[in-house]
PDB file of C-alpha atoms in Angstrom:
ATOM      1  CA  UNK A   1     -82.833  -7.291 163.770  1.00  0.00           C
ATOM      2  CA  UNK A   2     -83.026  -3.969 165.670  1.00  0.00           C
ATOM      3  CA  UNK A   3     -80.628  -0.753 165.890  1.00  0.00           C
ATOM      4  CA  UNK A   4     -80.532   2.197 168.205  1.00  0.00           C
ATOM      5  CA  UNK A   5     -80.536   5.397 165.992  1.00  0.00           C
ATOM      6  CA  UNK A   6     -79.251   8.673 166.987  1.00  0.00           C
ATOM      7  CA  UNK A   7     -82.358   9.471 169.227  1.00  0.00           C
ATOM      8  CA  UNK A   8     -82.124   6.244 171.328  1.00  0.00           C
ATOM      9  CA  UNK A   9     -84.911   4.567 169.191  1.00  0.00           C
ATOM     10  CA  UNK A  10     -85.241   1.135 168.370  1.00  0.00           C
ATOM     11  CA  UNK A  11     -86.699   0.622 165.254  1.00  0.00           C
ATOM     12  CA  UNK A  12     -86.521  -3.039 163.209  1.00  0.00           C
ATOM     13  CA  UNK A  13     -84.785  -2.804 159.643  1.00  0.00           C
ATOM     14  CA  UNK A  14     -87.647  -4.148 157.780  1.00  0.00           C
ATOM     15  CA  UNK A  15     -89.743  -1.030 158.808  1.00  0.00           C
ATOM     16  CA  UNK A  16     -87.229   1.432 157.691  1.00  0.00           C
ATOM     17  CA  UNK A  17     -89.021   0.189 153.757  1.00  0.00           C
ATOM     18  CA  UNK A  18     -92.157  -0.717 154.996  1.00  0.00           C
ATOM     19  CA  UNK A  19     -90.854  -4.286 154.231  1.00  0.00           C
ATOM     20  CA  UNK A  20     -89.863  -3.720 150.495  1.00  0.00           C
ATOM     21  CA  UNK A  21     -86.860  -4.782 149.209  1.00  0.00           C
ATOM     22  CA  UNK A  22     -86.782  -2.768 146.142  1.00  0.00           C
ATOM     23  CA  UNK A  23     -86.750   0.902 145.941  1.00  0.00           C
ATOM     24  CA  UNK A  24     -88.737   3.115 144.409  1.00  0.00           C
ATOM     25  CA  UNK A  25     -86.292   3.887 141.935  1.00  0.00           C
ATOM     26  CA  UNK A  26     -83.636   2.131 139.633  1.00  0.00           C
ATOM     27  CA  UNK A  27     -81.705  -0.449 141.285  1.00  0.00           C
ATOM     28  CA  UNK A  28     -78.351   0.722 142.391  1.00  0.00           C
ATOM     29  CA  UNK A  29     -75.060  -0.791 142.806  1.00  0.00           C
ATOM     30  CA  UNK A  30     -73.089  -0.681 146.586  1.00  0.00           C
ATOM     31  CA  UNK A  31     -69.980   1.467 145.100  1.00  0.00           C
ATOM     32  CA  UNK A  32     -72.797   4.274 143.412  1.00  0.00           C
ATOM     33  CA  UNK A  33     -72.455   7.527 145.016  1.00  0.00           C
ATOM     34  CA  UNK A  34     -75.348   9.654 146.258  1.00  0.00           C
ATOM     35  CA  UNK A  35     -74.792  13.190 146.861  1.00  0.00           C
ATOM     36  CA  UNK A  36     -78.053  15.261 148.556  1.00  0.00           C
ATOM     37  CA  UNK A  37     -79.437  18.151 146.082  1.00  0.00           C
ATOM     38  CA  UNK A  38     -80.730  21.490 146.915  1.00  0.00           C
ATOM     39  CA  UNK A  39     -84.586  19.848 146.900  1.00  0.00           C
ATOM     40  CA  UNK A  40     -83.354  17.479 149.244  1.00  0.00           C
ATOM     41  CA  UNK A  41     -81.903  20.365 151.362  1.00  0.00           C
ATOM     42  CA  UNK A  42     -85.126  22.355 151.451  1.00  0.00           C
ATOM     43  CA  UNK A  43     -87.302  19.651 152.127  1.00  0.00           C
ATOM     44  CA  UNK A  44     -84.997  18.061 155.035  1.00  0.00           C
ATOM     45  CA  UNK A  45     -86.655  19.133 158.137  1.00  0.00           C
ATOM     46  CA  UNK A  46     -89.799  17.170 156.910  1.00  0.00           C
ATOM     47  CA  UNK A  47     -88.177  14.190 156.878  1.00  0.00           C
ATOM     48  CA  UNK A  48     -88.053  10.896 158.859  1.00  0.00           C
ATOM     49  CA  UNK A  49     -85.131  11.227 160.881  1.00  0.00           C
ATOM     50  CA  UNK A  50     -83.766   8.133 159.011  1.00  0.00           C
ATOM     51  CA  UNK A  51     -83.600   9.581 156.003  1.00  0.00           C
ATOM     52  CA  UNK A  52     -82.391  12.749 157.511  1.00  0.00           C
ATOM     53  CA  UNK A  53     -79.263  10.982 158.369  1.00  0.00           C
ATOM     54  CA  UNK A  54     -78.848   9.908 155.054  1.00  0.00           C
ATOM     55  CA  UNK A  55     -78.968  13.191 153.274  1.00  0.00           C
ATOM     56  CA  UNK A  56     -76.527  14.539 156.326  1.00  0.00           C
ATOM     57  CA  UNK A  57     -74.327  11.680 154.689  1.00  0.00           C
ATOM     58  CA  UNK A  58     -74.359  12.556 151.657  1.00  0.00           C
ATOM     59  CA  UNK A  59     -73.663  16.256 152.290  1.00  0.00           C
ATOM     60  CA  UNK A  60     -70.320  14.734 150.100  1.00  0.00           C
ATOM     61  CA  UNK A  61     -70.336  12.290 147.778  1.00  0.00           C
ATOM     62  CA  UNK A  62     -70.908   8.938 149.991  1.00  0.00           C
ATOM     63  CA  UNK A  63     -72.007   5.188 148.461  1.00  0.00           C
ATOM     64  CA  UNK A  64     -74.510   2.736 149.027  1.00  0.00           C
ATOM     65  CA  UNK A  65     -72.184   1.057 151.280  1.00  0.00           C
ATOM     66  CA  UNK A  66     -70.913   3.561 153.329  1.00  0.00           C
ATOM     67  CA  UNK A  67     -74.586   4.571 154.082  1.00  0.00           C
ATOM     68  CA  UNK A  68     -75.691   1.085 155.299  1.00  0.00           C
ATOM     69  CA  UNK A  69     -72.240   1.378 157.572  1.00  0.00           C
ATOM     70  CA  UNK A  70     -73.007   4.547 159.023  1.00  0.00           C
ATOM     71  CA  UNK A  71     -76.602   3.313 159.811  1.00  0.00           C
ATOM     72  CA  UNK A  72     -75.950  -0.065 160.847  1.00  0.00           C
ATOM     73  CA  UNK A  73     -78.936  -1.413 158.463  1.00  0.00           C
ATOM     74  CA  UNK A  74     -78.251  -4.207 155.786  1.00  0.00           C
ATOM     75  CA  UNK A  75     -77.125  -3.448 152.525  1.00  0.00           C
ATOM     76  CA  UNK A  76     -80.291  -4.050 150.782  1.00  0.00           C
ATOM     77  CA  UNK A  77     -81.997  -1.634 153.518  1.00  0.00           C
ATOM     78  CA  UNK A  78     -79.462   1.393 152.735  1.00  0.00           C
ATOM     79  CA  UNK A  79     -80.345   0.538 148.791  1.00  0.00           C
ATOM     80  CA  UNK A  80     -83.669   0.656 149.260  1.00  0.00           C
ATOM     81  CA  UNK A  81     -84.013   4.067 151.281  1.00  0.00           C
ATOM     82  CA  UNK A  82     -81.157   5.860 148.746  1.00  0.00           C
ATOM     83  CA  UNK A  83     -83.097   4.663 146.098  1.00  0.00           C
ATOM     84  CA  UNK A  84     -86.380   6.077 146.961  1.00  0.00           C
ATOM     85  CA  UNK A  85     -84.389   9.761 147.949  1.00  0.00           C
ATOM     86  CA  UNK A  86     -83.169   9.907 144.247  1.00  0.00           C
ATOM     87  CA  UNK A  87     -86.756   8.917 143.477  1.00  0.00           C
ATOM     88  CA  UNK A  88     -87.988  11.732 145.449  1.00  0.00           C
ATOM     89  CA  UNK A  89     -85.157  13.908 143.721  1.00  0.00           C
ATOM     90  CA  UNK A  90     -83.636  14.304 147.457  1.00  0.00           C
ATOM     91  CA  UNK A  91     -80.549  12.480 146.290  1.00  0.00           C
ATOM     92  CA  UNK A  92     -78.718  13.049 142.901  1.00  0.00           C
ATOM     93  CA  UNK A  93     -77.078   9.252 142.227  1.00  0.00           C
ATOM     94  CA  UNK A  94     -73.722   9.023 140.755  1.00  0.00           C
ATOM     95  CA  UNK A  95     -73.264   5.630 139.023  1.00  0.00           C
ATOM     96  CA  UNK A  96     -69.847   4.012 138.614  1.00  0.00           C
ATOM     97  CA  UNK A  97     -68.611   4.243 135.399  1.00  0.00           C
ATOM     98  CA  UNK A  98     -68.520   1.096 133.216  1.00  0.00           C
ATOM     99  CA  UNK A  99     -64.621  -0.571 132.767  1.00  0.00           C
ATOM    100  CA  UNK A 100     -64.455  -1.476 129.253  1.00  0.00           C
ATOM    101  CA  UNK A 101     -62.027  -4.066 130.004  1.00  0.00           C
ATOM    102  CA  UNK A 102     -59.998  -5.517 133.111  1.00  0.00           C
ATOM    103  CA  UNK A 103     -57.896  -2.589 135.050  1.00  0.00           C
ATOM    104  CA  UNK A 104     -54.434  -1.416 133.635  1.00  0.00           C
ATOM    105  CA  UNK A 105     -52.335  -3.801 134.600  1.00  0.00           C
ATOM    106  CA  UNK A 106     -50.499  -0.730 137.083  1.00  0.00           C
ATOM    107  CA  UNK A 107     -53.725  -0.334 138.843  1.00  0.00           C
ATOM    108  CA  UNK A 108     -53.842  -3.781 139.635  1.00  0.00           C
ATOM    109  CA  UNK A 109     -49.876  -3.984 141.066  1.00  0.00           C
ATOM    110  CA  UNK A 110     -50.537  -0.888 143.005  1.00  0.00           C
ATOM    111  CA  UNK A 111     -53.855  -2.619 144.509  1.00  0.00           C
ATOM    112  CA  UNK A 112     -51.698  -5.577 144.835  1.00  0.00           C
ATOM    113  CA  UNK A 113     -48.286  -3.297 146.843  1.00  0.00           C
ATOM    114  CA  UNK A 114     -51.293  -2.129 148.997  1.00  0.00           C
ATOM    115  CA  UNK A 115     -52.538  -5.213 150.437  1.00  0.00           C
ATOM    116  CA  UNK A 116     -48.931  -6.468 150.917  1.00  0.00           C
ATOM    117  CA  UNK A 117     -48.360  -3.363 153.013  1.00  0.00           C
ATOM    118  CA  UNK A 118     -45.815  -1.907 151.037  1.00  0.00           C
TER     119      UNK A 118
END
């Protein structure tokens, strides 16, 4: 599958990791956020324009998913190229925190009142 990017390119998915599907770095979730750092920020105009999109991104705190919207890649592509920025310390990674149990049980009605439309 191909995708115009912001300079009229074609370029296929695969080649965005060189065809990996892991990143350099831990695996991360969709719903982590990645937020760029000051390293990131010095080193941007070096960059792949790719990646320079993604560090634009995450200028605020944006997620795994929102990143693979933006870009119109798959899922596992956006993983792979946020993973190897926080690898690269380009990208600081914010990982969800851990529920120890099911949500309050108010979280869940207000979730629920939302998707009702209420």
């Amino acid at each position: 599958m191909t995708e115009p990017t912001g300079g009229g390119r074609v370029v296929p998915s695969y080649l965005l990791t060189r065809g990996r599907t892991r990143s350099q770095g831990a695996e991360l979730p969709l719903e982590a956020l990645a937020t760029v750092t000051d390293f990131g920020r010095e080193r941007y105009p070096g960059l792949p324009r790719e990646r320079r999109d993604i560090l634009d991104l995450c200028a605020q705190p944006t997620s795994v998913m929102e990143v693979a919207a933006h870009l119109h890649v798959p899922l596992g592509v956006a993983r792979v190229l946020v993973g190897d920025l926080a690898a690269g310390d380009y990208l600081t990674v914010h990982m969800p925190r851990q529920a120890d149990g099911p949500p309050p049980a108010e979280i869940l009605e207000r979730l629920l009142e939302g998707l009702r439309g209420r």
